[in-house]
PDB file of C-alpha atoms in Angstrom:
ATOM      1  CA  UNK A 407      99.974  87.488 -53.841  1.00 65.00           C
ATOM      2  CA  UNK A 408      98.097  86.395 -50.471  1.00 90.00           C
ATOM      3  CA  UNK A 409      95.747  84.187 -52.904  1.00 92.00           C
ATOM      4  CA  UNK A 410      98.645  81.977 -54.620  1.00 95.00           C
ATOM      5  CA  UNK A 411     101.449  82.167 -50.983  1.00 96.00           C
ATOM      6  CA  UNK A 412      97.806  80.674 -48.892  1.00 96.00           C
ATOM      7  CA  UNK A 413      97.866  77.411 -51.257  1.00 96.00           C
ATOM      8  CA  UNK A 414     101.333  77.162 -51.643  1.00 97.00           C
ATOM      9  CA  UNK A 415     101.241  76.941 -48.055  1.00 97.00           C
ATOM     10  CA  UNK A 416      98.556  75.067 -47.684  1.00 97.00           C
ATOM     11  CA  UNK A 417      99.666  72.074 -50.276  1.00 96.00           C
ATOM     12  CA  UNK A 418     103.045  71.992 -48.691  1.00 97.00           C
ATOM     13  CA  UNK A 419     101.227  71.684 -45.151  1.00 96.00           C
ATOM     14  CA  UNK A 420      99.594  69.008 -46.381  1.00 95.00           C
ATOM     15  CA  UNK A 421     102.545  66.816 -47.423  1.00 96.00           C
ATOM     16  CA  UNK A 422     104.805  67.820 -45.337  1.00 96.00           C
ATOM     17  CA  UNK A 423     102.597  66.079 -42.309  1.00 94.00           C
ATOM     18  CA  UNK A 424     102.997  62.803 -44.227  1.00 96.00           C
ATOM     19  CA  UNK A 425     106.665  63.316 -44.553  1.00 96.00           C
ATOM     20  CA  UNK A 426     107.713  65.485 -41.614  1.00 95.00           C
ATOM     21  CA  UNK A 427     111.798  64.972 -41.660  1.00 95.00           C
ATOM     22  CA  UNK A 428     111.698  65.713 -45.578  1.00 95.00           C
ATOM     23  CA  UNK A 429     111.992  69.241 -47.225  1.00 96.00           C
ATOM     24  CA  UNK A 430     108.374  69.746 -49.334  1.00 97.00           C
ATOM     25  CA  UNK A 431     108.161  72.306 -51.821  1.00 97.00           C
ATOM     26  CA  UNK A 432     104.501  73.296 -52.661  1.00 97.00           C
ATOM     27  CA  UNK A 433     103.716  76.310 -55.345  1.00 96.00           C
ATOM     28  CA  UNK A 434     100.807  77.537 -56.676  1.00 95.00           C
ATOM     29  CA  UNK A 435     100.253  80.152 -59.801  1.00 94.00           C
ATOM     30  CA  UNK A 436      97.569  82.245 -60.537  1.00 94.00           C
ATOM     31  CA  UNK A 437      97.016  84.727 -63.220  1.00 96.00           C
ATOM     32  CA  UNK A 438      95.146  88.444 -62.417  1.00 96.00           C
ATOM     33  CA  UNK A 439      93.625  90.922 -64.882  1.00 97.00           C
ATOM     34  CA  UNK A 440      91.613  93.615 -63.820  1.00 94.00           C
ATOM     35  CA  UNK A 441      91.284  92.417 -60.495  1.00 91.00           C
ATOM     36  CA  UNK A 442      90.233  89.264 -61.043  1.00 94.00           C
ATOM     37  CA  UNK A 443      91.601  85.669 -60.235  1.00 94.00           C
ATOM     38  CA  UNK A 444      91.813  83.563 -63.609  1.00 93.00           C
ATOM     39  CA  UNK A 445      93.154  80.079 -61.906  1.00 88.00           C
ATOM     40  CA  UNK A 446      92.157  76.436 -64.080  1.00 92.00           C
ATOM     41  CA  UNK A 447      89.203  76.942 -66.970  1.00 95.00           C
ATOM     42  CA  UNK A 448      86.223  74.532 -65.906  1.00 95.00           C
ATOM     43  CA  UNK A 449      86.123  73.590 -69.651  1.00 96.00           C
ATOM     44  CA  UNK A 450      86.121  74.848 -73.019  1.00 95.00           C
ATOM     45  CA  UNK A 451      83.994  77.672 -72.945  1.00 96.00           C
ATOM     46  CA  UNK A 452      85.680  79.440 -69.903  1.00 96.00           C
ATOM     47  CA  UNK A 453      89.138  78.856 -71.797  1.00 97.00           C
ATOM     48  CA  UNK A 454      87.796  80.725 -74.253  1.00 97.00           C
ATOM     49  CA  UNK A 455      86.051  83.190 -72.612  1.00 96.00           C
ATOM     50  CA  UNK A 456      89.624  83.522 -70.227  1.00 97.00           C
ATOM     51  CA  UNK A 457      91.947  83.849 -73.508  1.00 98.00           C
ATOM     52  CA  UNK A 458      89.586  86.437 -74.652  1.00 97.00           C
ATOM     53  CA  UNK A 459      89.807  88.469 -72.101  1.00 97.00           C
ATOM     54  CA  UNK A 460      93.708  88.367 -72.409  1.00 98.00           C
ATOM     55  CA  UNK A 461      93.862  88.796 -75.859  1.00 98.00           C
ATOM     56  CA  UNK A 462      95.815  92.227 -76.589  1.00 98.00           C
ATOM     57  CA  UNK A 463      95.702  92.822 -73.063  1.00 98.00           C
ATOM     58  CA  UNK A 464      98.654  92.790 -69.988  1.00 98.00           C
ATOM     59  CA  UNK A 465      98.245  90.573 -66.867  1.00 98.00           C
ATOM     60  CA  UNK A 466      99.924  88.997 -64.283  1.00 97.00           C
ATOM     61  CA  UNK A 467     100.960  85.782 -62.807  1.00 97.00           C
ATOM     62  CA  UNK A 468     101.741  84.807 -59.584  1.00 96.00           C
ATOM     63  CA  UNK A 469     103.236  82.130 -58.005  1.00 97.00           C
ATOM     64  CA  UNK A 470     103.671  81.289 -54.521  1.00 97.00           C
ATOM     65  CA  UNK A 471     106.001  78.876 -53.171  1.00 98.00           C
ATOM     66  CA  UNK A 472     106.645  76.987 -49.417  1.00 98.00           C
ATOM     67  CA  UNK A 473     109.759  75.653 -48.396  1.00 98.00           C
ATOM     68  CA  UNK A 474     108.819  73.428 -45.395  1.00 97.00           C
ATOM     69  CA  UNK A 475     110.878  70.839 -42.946  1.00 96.00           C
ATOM     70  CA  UNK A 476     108.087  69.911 -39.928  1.00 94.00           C
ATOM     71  CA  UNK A 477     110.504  68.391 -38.160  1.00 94.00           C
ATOM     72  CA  UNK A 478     113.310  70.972 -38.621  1.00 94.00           C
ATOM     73  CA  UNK A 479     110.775  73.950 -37.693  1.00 94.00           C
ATOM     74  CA  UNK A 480     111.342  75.267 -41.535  1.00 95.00           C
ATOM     75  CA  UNK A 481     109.088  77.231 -43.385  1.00 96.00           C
ATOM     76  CA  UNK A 482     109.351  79.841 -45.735  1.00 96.00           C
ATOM     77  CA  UNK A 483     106.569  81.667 -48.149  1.00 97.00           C
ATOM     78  CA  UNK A 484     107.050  83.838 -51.042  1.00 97.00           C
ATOM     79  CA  UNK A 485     105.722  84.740 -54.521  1.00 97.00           C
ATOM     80  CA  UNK A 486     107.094  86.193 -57.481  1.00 97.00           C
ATOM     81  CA  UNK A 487     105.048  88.665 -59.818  1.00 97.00           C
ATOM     82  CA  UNK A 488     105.730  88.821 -64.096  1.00 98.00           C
ATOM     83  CA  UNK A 489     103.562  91.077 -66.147  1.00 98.00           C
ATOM     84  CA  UNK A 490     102.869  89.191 -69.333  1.00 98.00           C
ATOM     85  CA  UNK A 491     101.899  91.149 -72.643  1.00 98.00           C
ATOM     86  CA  UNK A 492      99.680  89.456 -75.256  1.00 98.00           C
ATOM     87  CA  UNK A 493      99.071  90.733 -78.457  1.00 98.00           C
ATOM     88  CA  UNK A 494      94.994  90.554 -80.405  1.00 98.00           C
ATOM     89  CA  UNK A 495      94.561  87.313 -80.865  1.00 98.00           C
ATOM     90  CA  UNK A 496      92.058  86.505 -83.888  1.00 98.00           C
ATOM     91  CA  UNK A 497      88.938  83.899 -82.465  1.00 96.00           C
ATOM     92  CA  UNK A 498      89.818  81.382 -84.678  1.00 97.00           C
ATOM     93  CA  UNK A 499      93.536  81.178 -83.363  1.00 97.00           C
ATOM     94  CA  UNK A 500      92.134  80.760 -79.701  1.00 97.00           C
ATOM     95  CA  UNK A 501      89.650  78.085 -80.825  1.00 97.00           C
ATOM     96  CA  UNK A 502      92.387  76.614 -82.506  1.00 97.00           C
ATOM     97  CA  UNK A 503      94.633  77.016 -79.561  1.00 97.00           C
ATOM     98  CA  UNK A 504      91.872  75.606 -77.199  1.00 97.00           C
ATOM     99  CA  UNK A 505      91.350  71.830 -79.426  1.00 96.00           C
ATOM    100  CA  UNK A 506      94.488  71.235 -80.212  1.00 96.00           C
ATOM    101  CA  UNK A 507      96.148  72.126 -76.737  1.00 95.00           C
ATOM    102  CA  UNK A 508      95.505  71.093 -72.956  1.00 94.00           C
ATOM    103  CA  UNK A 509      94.264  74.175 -71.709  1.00 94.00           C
ATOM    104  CA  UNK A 510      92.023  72.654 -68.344  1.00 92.00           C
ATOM    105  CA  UNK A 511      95.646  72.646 -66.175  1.00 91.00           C
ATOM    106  CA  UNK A 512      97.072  75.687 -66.768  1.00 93.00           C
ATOM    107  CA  UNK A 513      95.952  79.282 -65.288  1.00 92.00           C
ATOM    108  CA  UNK A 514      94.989  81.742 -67.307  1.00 95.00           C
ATOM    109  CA  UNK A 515      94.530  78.796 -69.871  1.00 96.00           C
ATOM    110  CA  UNK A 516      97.828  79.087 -71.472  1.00 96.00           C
ATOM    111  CA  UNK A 517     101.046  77.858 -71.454  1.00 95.00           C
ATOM    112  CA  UNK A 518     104.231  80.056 -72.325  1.00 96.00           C
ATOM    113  CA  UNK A 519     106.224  77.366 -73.655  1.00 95.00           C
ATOM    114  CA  UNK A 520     103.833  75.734 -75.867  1.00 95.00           C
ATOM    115  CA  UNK A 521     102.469  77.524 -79.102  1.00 96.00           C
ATOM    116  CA  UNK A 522     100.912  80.369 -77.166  1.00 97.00           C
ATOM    117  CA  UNK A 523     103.786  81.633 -77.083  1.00 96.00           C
ATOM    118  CA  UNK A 524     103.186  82.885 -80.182  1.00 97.00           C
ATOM    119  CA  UNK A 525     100.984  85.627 -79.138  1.00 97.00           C
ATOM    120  CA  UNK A 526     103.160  87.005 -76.127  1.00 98.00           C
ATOM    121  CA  UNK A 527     104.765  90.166 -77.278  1.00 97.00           C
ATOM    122  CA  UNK A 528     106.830  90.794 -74.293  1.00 98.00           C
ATOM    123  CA  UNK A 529     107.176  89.443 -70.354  1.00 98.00           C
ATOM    124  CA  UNK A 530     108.525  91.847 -67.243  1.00 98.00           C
ATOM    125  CA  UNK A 531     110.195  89.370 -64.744  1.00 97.00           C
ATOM    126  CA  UNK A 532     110.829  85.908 -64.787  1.00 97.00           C
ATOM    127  CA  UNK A 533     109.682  83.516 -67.545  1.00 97.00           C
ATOM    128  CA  UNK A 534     109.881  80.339 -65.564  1.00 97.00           C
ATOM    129  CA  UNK A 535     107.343  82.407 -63.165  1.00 97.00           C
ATOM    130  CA  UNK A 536     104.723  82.266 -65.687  1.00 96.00           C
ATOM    131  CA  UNK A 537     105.384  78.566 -66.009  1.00 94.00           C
ATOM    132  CA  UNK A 538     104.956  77.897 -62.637  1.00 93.00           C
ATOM    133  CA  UNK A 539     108.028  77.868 -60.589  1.00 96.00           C
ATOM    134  CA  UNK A 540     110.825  81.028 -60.440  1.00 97.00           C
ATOM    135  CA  UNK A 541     113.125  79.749 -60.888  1.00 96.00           C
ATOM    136  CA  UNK A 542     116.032  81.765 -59.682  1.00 96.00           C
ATOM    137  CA  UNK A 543     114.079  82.911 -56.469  1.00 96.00           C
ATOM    138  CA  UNK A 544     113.365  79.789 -55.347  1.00 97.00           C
ATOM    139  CA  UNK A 545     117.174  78.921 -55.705  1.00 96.00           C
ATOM    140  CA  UNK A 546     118.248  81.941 -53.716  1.00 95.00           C
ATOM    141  CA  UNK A 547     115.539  80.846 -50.816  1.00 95.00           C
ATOM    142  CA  UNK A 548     116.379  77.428 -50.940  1.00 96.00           C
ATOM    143  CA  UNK A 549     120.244  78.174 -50.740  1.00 95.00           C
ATOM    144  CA  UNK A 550     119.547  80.333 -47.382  1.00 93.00           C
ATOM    145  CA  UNK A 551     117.678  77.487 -45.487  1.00 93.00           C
ATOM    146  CA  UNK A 552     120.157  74.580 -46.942  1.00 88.00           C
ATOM    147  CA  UNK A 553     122.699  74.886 -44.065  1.00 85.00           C
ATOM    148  CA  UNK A 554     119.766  74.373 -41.574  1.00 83.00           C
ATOM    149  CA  UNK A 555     118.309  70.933 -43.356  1.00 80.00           C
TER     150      UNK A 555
END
């Protein structure tokens, strides 16, 4: 959580000083298993290497977001957590996966709305986490600092 609410934070900081009277939303989503920090693949080979290591396997991803106002001394931080549940995938379904989708921007090297979905036998929390933004928490903390804008 730390990991993805620090660059949130630290992309929002870095607008929000070209545009201090405006309200700048930066997020940032990362994907853990076993520990470890799976952000962007460098190419091919770690997407594969990434997707293996999820294959028939739960994770998480996390997202931190920043609500920030310079001018109007706002900021807010917080992160939302949904445990993702993929079934085996067979190698030639992730190679497949791999060439015919854009797996270089994504963490984990997925996305849940695209054909991966496929493979993802359940979620626990919010789907539109795992895409990169929840959704329904960052509507709840935006409606609390709207009154101060």
């Amino acid at each position: 959580k730390p990991f993805a609410e620090y660059w949130s934070k630290e992309k929002a900081k870095l607008i929000s000083s070209q545009y201090p009277n405006r309200l700048i939303i930066g997020a940032d989503t990362i994907v853990t298993f076993n520990n470890q920090i799976l952000g962007k693949p460098k190419d091919k080979r770690d997407s594969k290497n990434m997707l293996n290591m999820l294959s028939g396997n739960m994770h998480q991803v996390i997202t931190g977001v920043t609500l920030i106002c310079k001018n109007k001394k706002i900021s807010r931080t917080f992160s939302q957590s949904t445990k993702v549940y993929v079934r085996k995938i067979p190698n030639d379904q992730i190679d497949f996966y791999i060439n015919n989708y854009n797996t270089s921007d994504k963490a984990g090297s997925y996305g849940i709305q695209d054909w991966f979905s496929i493979w993802i036998e359940k979620i626990n929390g919010c789907y539109y986490n795992v895409m990169g933004l929840p959704i329904s928490r960052f509507y709840k903390e935006y409606s609390e600092i709207l009154s101060k804008l």
